[in-house]
Each structure stands twice: as C-alpha cells, then as structure tokens.
Coordinates of N, CA and C in Angstrom, one line a residue:
X166 N 89.9 49.6 144.9 CA 88.9 50.6 145.4 C 89.3 52.2 144.6
X167 N 90.2 52.2 144.4 CA 91.2 53.3 143.3 C 90.7 53.2 141.9
X168 N 90.9 52.1 141.5 CA 90.1 51.6 139.9 C 88.9 51.8 140.3
X169 N 87.7 51.6 141.0 CA 85.9 51.6 141.0 C 86.6 53.4 141.0
X170 N 86.9 54.1 141.7 CA 87.2 55.6 141.5 C 87.5 56.4 140.3
X171 N 88.5 55.7 139.6 CA 88.8 56.1 138.3 C 87.9 56.0 137.4
X172 N 87.0 54.7 137.2 CA 86.1 54.9 136.2 C 85.1 55.7 135.9
X173 N 84.8 55.4 137.9 CA 83.5 56.6 137.7 C 84.2 58.0 137.3
X174 N 85.2 58.4 138.0 CA 85.5 60.0 138.0 C 85.4 60.5 136.5
X175 N 86.3 58.9 135.1 CA 86.2 59.2 133.6 C 84.6 59.0 132.9
X176 N 83.6 58.4 133.3 CA 82.2 58.6 133.0 C 82.0 59.9 133.5
X177 N 82.4 60.3 135.0 CA 81.5 61.3 135.2 C 82.0 62.9 134.3
X178 N 83.3 62.3 134.0 CA 84.2 63.3 133.3 C 83.7 63.6 131.6
X179 N 83.6 62.8 131.2 CA 82.7 62.3 129.9 C 81.4 63.2 129.8
X180 N 80.7 62.8 130.6 CA 79.0 63.0 130.5 C 79.4 64.9 130.7
X181 N 80.0 65.2 131.8 CA 80.4 66.5 132.0 C 80.5 66.8 130.6
X182 N 81.6 66.8 130.0 CA 82.2 67.1 128.9 C 80.8 67.1 127.5
X183 N 80.0 66.0 127.9 CA 79.3 66.1 126.9 C 78.0 67.1 127.3
X184 N 77.9 67.3 128.4 CA 76.6 68.5 128.6 C 77.5 69.4 128.0
X185 N 78.7 69.8 128.4 CA 79.0 71.2 127.8 C 79.2 71.4 126.3
X186 N 79.5 70.5 125.6 CA 79.1 70.2 124.2 C 77.5 70.4 123.9
X187 N 77.2 69.9 124.2 CA 75.4 70.3 124.1 C 75.1 71.9 124.3
X188 N 75.3 72.2 125.7 CA 75.1 73.5 126.5 C 75.8 74.7 125.3
X189 N 77.0 74.2 124.4 CA 77.5 75.2 124.2 C 76.6 75.0 122.9
X190 N 76.5 74.3 121.8 CA 75.7 74.1 120.5 C 74.7 75.2 120.6
X191 N 73.6 74.5 121.6 CA 72.2 75.3 122.5 C 72.5 76.7 122.5
X192 N 73.8 77.0 123.3 CA 74.0 78.7 123.3 C 74.8 79.1 121.7
X193 N 75.0 78.7 120.9 CA 75.6 78.8 120.0 C 74.7 79.3 118.9
X194 N 73.3 78.1 119.0 CA 72.0 78.3 118.1 C 71.4 79.6 118.7
X195 N 71.6 79.4 119.8 CA 70.3 80.6 120.2 C 71.2 81.7 120.0
X196 N 72.1 82.4 119.9 CA 72.8 83.7 119.7 C 72.6 83.9 118.0
X197 N 72.5 82.6 117.2 CA 72.8 82.8 115.3 C 71.2 83.2 115.6
X198 N 70.3 82.6 116.0 CA 69.1 82.8 116.2 C 68.8 84.7 116.1
X199 N 69.0 84.7 117.5 CA 68.5 86.2 118.1 C 69.7 87.0 117.2
X200 N 70.3 87.2 116.9 CA 71.2 88.0 116.3 C 70.9 87.8 114.8
X201 N 70.2 86.7 114.2 CA 70.1 87.2 113.0 C 68.4 87.9 112.5
X202 N 67.7 87.7 113.8 CA 66.5 88.2 114.0 C 66.2 89.7 114.1
X203 N 67.8 90.2 114.9 CA 68.1 91.4 115.3 C 68.5 92.2 113.8
X204 N 69.5 91.8 113.1 CA 70.0 92.2 112.1 C 68.5 92.7 111.0
X205 N 67.5 91.5 110.9 CA 66.0 91.9 110.3 C 65.6 93.0 110.6
X206 N 65.4 93.0 112.1 CA 64.6 94.3 112.8 C 65.8 95.8 112.4
X207 N 67.1 95.4 112.6 CA 67.3 97.1 112.2 C 67.4 97.3 110.8
X208 N 67.5 96.3 109.8 CA 67.5 96.6 108.3 C 66.1 97.6 108.0
X209 N 64.8 96.9 108.7 CA 63.5 97.4 108.8 C 63.6 98.8 109.0
X210 N 64.1 99.0 109.6 CA 63.9 100.5 110.4 C 65.0 101.8 109.2
X211 N 66.0 101.0 108.5 CA 66.4 101.5 107.0 C 65.7 102.0 105.7
X212 N 64.8 101.2 105.8 CA 64.4 101.7 104.7 C 63.1 102.8 104.5
X213 N 63.2 103.2 103.6 CA 61.9 104.9 103.6 C 60.9 104.2 103.9
X214 N 60.2 105.1 104.3 CA 58.5 105.1 104.2 C 58.3 105.2 103.1
X215 N 58.4 106.3 102.1 CA 58.4 106.6 101.0 C 59.2 107.4 100.5
X216 N 59.2 107.2 99.3 CA 60.2 107.5 98.0 C 59.5 108.7 97.0
X217 N 60.2 109.8 97.0 CA 60.3 110.8 96.0 C 60.9 110.6 95.0
X218 N 59.8 110.5 93.8 CA 60.1 110.2 92.6 C 61.3 111.6 91.9
X219 N 62.0 112.4 91.5 CA 62.5 113.7 91.6 C 62.5 113.5 89.8
X220 N 63.0 113.4 89.4 CA 62.8 112.7 87.7 C 62.9 111.1 87.5
X221 N 62.4 111.1 86.2 CA 61.8 109.7 85.5 C 62.9 109.9 84.2
X222 N 64.1 108.9 84.1 CA 65.1 108.5 82.9 C 65.0 107.4 82.0
X223 N 64.6 107.2 81.0 CA 64.7 105.7 80.4 C 66.1 105.8 79.6
X224 N 66.3 104.5 80.2 CA 67.5 104.1 79.4 C 67.5 102.8 77.9
X225 N 68.4 102.8 77.9 CA 68.3 101.6 77.2 C 69.1 100.5 77.4
X226 N 69.5 100.7 78.7 CA 70.4 99.7 78.8 C 69.9 99.4 80.9
X227 N 70.4 97.9 81.0 CA 70.0 98.1 82.7 C 71.0 98.5 83.2
X228 N 71.2 99.5 84.3 CA 72.2 100.1 84.9 C 72.7 98.8 85.8
X229 N 74.1 99.3 85.8 CA 74.5 98.2 87.0 C 75.1 98.6 88.7
X230 N 74.6 99.9 88.6 CA 74.5 101.0 89.6 C 74.7 102.3 89.2
X231 N 74.1 102.7 90.4 CA 73.7 104.4 90.5 C 74.2 104.7 91.8
X232 N 74.3 106.1 91.7 CA 74.5 107.0 93.2 C 74.4 108.5 92.3
X233 N 73.6 109.0 93.1 CA 73.3 110.8 93.3 C 74.2 111.3 94.2
X234 N 74.5 112.2 93.8 CA 75.1 113.7 94.6 C 74.4 114.3 95.0
X235 N 74.0 115.1 96.2 CA 72.7 115.7 96.8 C 73.4 117.1 96.5
X236 N 74.7 117.2 96.8 CA 75.5 118.7 96.5 C 74.8 119.3 95.1
X237 N 75.4 118.8 94.2 CA 74.8 119.0 92.6 C 74.2 118.6 91.7
X238 N 73.3 117.8 92.6 CA 71.9 116.9 92.2 C 72.1 115.9 91.2
X239 N 73.4 115.6 91.0 CA 73.7 114.8 89.7 C 73.7 113.0 90.2
X240 N 73.2 112.7 89.0 CA 72.9 111.1 89.1 C 73.8 110.4 88.0
X241 N 74.6 109.8 88.9 CA 75.7 108.7 87.9 C 75.3 107.3 88.0
X242 N 75.5 107.0 86.5 CA 74.4 105.9 86.0 C 75.8 104.7 85.6
X243 N 76.1 103.9 86.2 CA 77.0 102.5 85.6 C 76.4 101.8 84.5
X244 N 77.3 101.8 83.6 CA 76.5 101.2 82.1 C 77.6 100.2 82.4
X245 N 77.6 98.9 82.8 CA 78.3 97.8 82.8 C 78.6 97.1 81.8
X246 N 78.0 97.3 80.6 CA 78.3 96.6 79.6 C 79.0 96.9 78.1
X247 N 78.7 98.7 78.6 CA 80.0 99.3 77.5 C 81.2 100.4 78.4
X248 N 81.1 99.9 79.5 CA 82.2 100.2 80.5 C 82.2 101.7 80.3
X249 N 80.7 102.7 80.8 CA 80.7 103.7 80.5 C 79.9 104.5 81.8
X250 N 80.2 105.8 82.3 CA 79.3 106.1 83.2 C 78.4 107.2 82.9
X251 N 77.3 107.4 83.3 CA 76.4 108.6 82.2 C 75.9 109.2 83.6
X252 N 76.1 111.2 82.7 CA 76.0 112.1 83.9 C 74.7 112.5 83.8
X253 N 73.3 112.4 84.7 CA 72.5 113.2 84.5 C 72.0 114.5 85.5
X254 N 71.3 115.2 84.8 CA 71.0 116.2 85.8 C 69.2 116.5 85.1
X255 N 68.9 116.9 86.7 CA 67.4 117.6 85.9 C 66.6 116.3 85.4
X256 N 66.5 114.9 85.2 CA 66.0 113.8 84.4 C 66.4 114.1 82.7
X257 N 67.9 115.0 82.2 CA 68.5 114.9 81.5 C 70.3 114.3 81.4
X258 N 70.7 113.9 80.2 CA 71.6 113.0 80.2 C 72.7 114.3 79.9
X259 N 73.7 114.9 80.8 CA 74.8 115.8 80.6 C 76.4 115.4 79.9
X260 N 76.7 114.7 80.4 CA 77.8 114.1 79.8 C 77.6 112.2 79.9
X261 N 78.7 111.8 79.8 CA 79.2 110.2 79.3 C 80.8 110.1 79.3
X262 N 81.1 109.1 80.0 CA 83.0 109.2 80.2 C 83.3 107.5 79.9
X263 N 84.4 107.2 79.6 CA 84.8 105.8 79.8 C 84.5 105.4 78.3
X264 N 84.3 104.2 78.7 CA 83.9 102.7 77.3 C 85.5 102.2 76.9
X265 N 84.9 101.4 76.6 CA 86.2 100.4 76.5 C 87.6 101.3 75.4
X266 N 88.9 101.5 76.1 CA 89.6 101.3 75.2 C 90.7 101.6 76.1
X267 N 92.3 102.7 75.9 CA 93.3 102.5 76.6 C 94.0 103.9 76.9
X268 N 93.2 104.7 76.6 CA 93.4 106.4 76.8 C 92.8 106.2 78.4
X269 N 93.6 107.4 79.3 CA 93.1 108.0 80.6 C 91.5 107.7 81.0
X270 N 90.5 108.0 80.2 CA 89.5 108.6 80.5 C 88.2 106.8 80.6
X271 N 89.5 106.1 80.0 CA 88.6 104.8 79.6 C 88.7 103.9 80.4
X272 N 87.7 102.7 80.2 CA 88.0 101.7 81.1 C 88.3 100.1 80.7
X273 N 89.1 99.4 80.9 CA 88.9 98.1 80.4 C 87.8 97.0 81.2
X274 N 87.5 97.2 82.6 CA 86.5 96.8 83.0 C 86.1 97.4 84.2
X275 N 85.0 98.2 83.9 CA 84.5 98.8 84.9 C 83.5 98.5 85.9
X276 N 84.3 98.4 87.2 CA 83.3 97.4 88.0 C 82.2 98.3 88.9
X277 N 82.8 99.6 89.9 CA 81.9 100.0 90.7 C 81.8 101.3 91.0
X278 N 81.0 102.2 90.7 CA 81.4 103.7 90.9 C 80.8 104.1 92.6
X279 N 81.4 105.0 92.6 CA 81.3 105.5 94.3 C 81.4 107.0 94.5
X280 N 80.6 107.8 95.5 CA 81.4 109.1 96.2 C 82.0 109.7 96.9
X281 N 83.3 110.0 96.4 CA 84.4 110.4 97.6 C 83.6 111.4 98.8
X282 N 84.3 111.3 99.7 CA 84.2 112.5 100.8 C 84.1 114.0 100.3
X283 N 84.6 113.9 99.5 CA 84.5 115.5 98.9 C 84.1 115.5 97.9
X284 N 83.1 114.6 97.5 CA 81.8 114.7 96.5 C 82.2 114.3 95.0
X285 N 83.2 114.2 95.2 CA 84.0 113.3 93.3 C 83.4 112.3 93.4
X286 N 83.2 111.7 91.8 CA 83.0 110.1 91.6 C 84.1 109.8 91.3
X287 N 84.2 108.3 92.0 CA 85.0 107.5 92.3 C 84.5 106.0 91.2
X288 N 85.7 105.8 90.7 CA 85.2 104.7 89.4 C 86.4 103.6 89.4
X289 N 85.9 102.3 89.7 CA 87.1 101.1 89.8 C 87.0 100.4 88.6
X290 N 88.2 100.2 88.2 CA 88.5 99.5 87.0 C 89.1 98.4 87.4
X291 N 88.6 97.4 87.8 CA 89.0 96.3 88.1 C 89.6 95.3 87.7
X292 N 90.0 95.5 86.7 CA 91.3 94.9 85.3 C 92.2 95.4 85.6
X293 N 92.6 96.7 85.6 CA 93.3 97.5 85.5 C 94.0 98.1 87.1
X294 N 93.1 97.3 88.0 CA 93.4 97.9 89.2 C 93.2 99.0 89.6
X295 N 92.6 99.8 89.1 CA 92.9 101.2 89.3 C 91.4 102.2 90.0
X296 N 91.3 103.6 90.5 CA 90.9 103.8 90.5 C 90.8 105.4 90.0
X297 N 89.7 105.6 89.1 CA 90.0 106.6 88.3 C 89.1 108.1 89.4
X298 N 89.6 109.4 90.1 CA 88.1 110.6 90.0 C 88.1 111.3 89.0
X299 N 86.9 111.4 89.1 CA 86.2 112.8 88.0 C 85.6 113.4 88.8
X300 N 85.4 114.9 87.9 CA 84.8 116.1 88.9 C 83.0 115.7 88.4
X301 N 82.3 116.8 88.9 CA 80.8 116.5 88.8 C 80.7 116.6 87.1
X302 N 81.9 117.4 86.4 CA 81.3 117.6 84.5 C 82.0 116.5 84.0
X303 N 82.8 115.5 84.4 CA 83.3 114.0 83.9 C 84.6 114.4 83.6
X304 N 85.4 115.2 84.0 CA 86.8 115.8 84.3 C 87.7 114.9 85.2
X305 N 88.6 114.2 84.4 CA 89.0 113.1 84.8 C 90.7 114.3 86.0
X306 N 90.2 113.8 87.5 CA 91.1 114.8 88.8 C 92.6 114.0 88.4
X307 N 92.5 112.0 88.5 CA 93.3 112.2 89.2 C 92.7 110.2 88.8
X308 N 94.1 109.6 88.3 CA 94.2 108.1 88.2 C 94.7 107.2 90.0

C-alpha cells in the first residue's frame, strides 16, 4: 500500500511541477507582451506633434550626431569621418574643433558628443579613452 501511495504522490508531484512550469512560461510571456506594448505606448507620447525648423544648414558630410544648446542657441554637429565637431549659430558655421592628430584639441577616434549639466560640450575619444570639455566657442576647458 505504501508503494502505491509513493508512486501516486510522485506522479502527482511531477504533474504539479509541469503545471507550475507551464504557468510560469505563460505568466512570463504575458509580462513580456504587456511590457513591450507599454513601452511602445510611452514612446509615442515622447514624439513631438510638430517640429519647427529654426534654420536649415547644408553639409558636405553625413552627421554622426547633433546636439543643441538652448542657452546660447548653438548646434554642435559631429563629423565622424573627419573627427571634427562643427559649431553653428543662426544657421552659419562659426567654428570647428578636432580633426585627426595628437594635439590637445585633436581626436584619434571621435565617437560621441553631449552637453554637460553646465551646458558645456563634451566629446568622447573612444580610442584615447578620454572625454574633452569645450566651451561654447570651441576652447578646450579640460580633458
């Protein structure tokens, strides 16, 4: 009688484990589907309804990245091919920094640009593993 109960309990336990695994897979799938659909809905709210064109600029290269400083109305454009950052105000280029080289203002592999909390330009040289900080006119502040 004990052997019959043990085998019955073992089968019941295995069935219960399969049900738990199946329930876990269904629950995880539901979370992933609902989570992803929530991400898409959130992203839709971040897209502006209308964009206002402030200035048009023409470039002879494809920008790798752009960032805009609202405080001084400067557009910074990263030219990844030439390792340069171009500064634009009122639709006109006012300065460029960088280029290949080993001077303080040059880059070996300019990869990214961003604005710091104090509204200075940060430039990442991924080869040298350095971040250089520039003011709004392109003067090197620190490395």
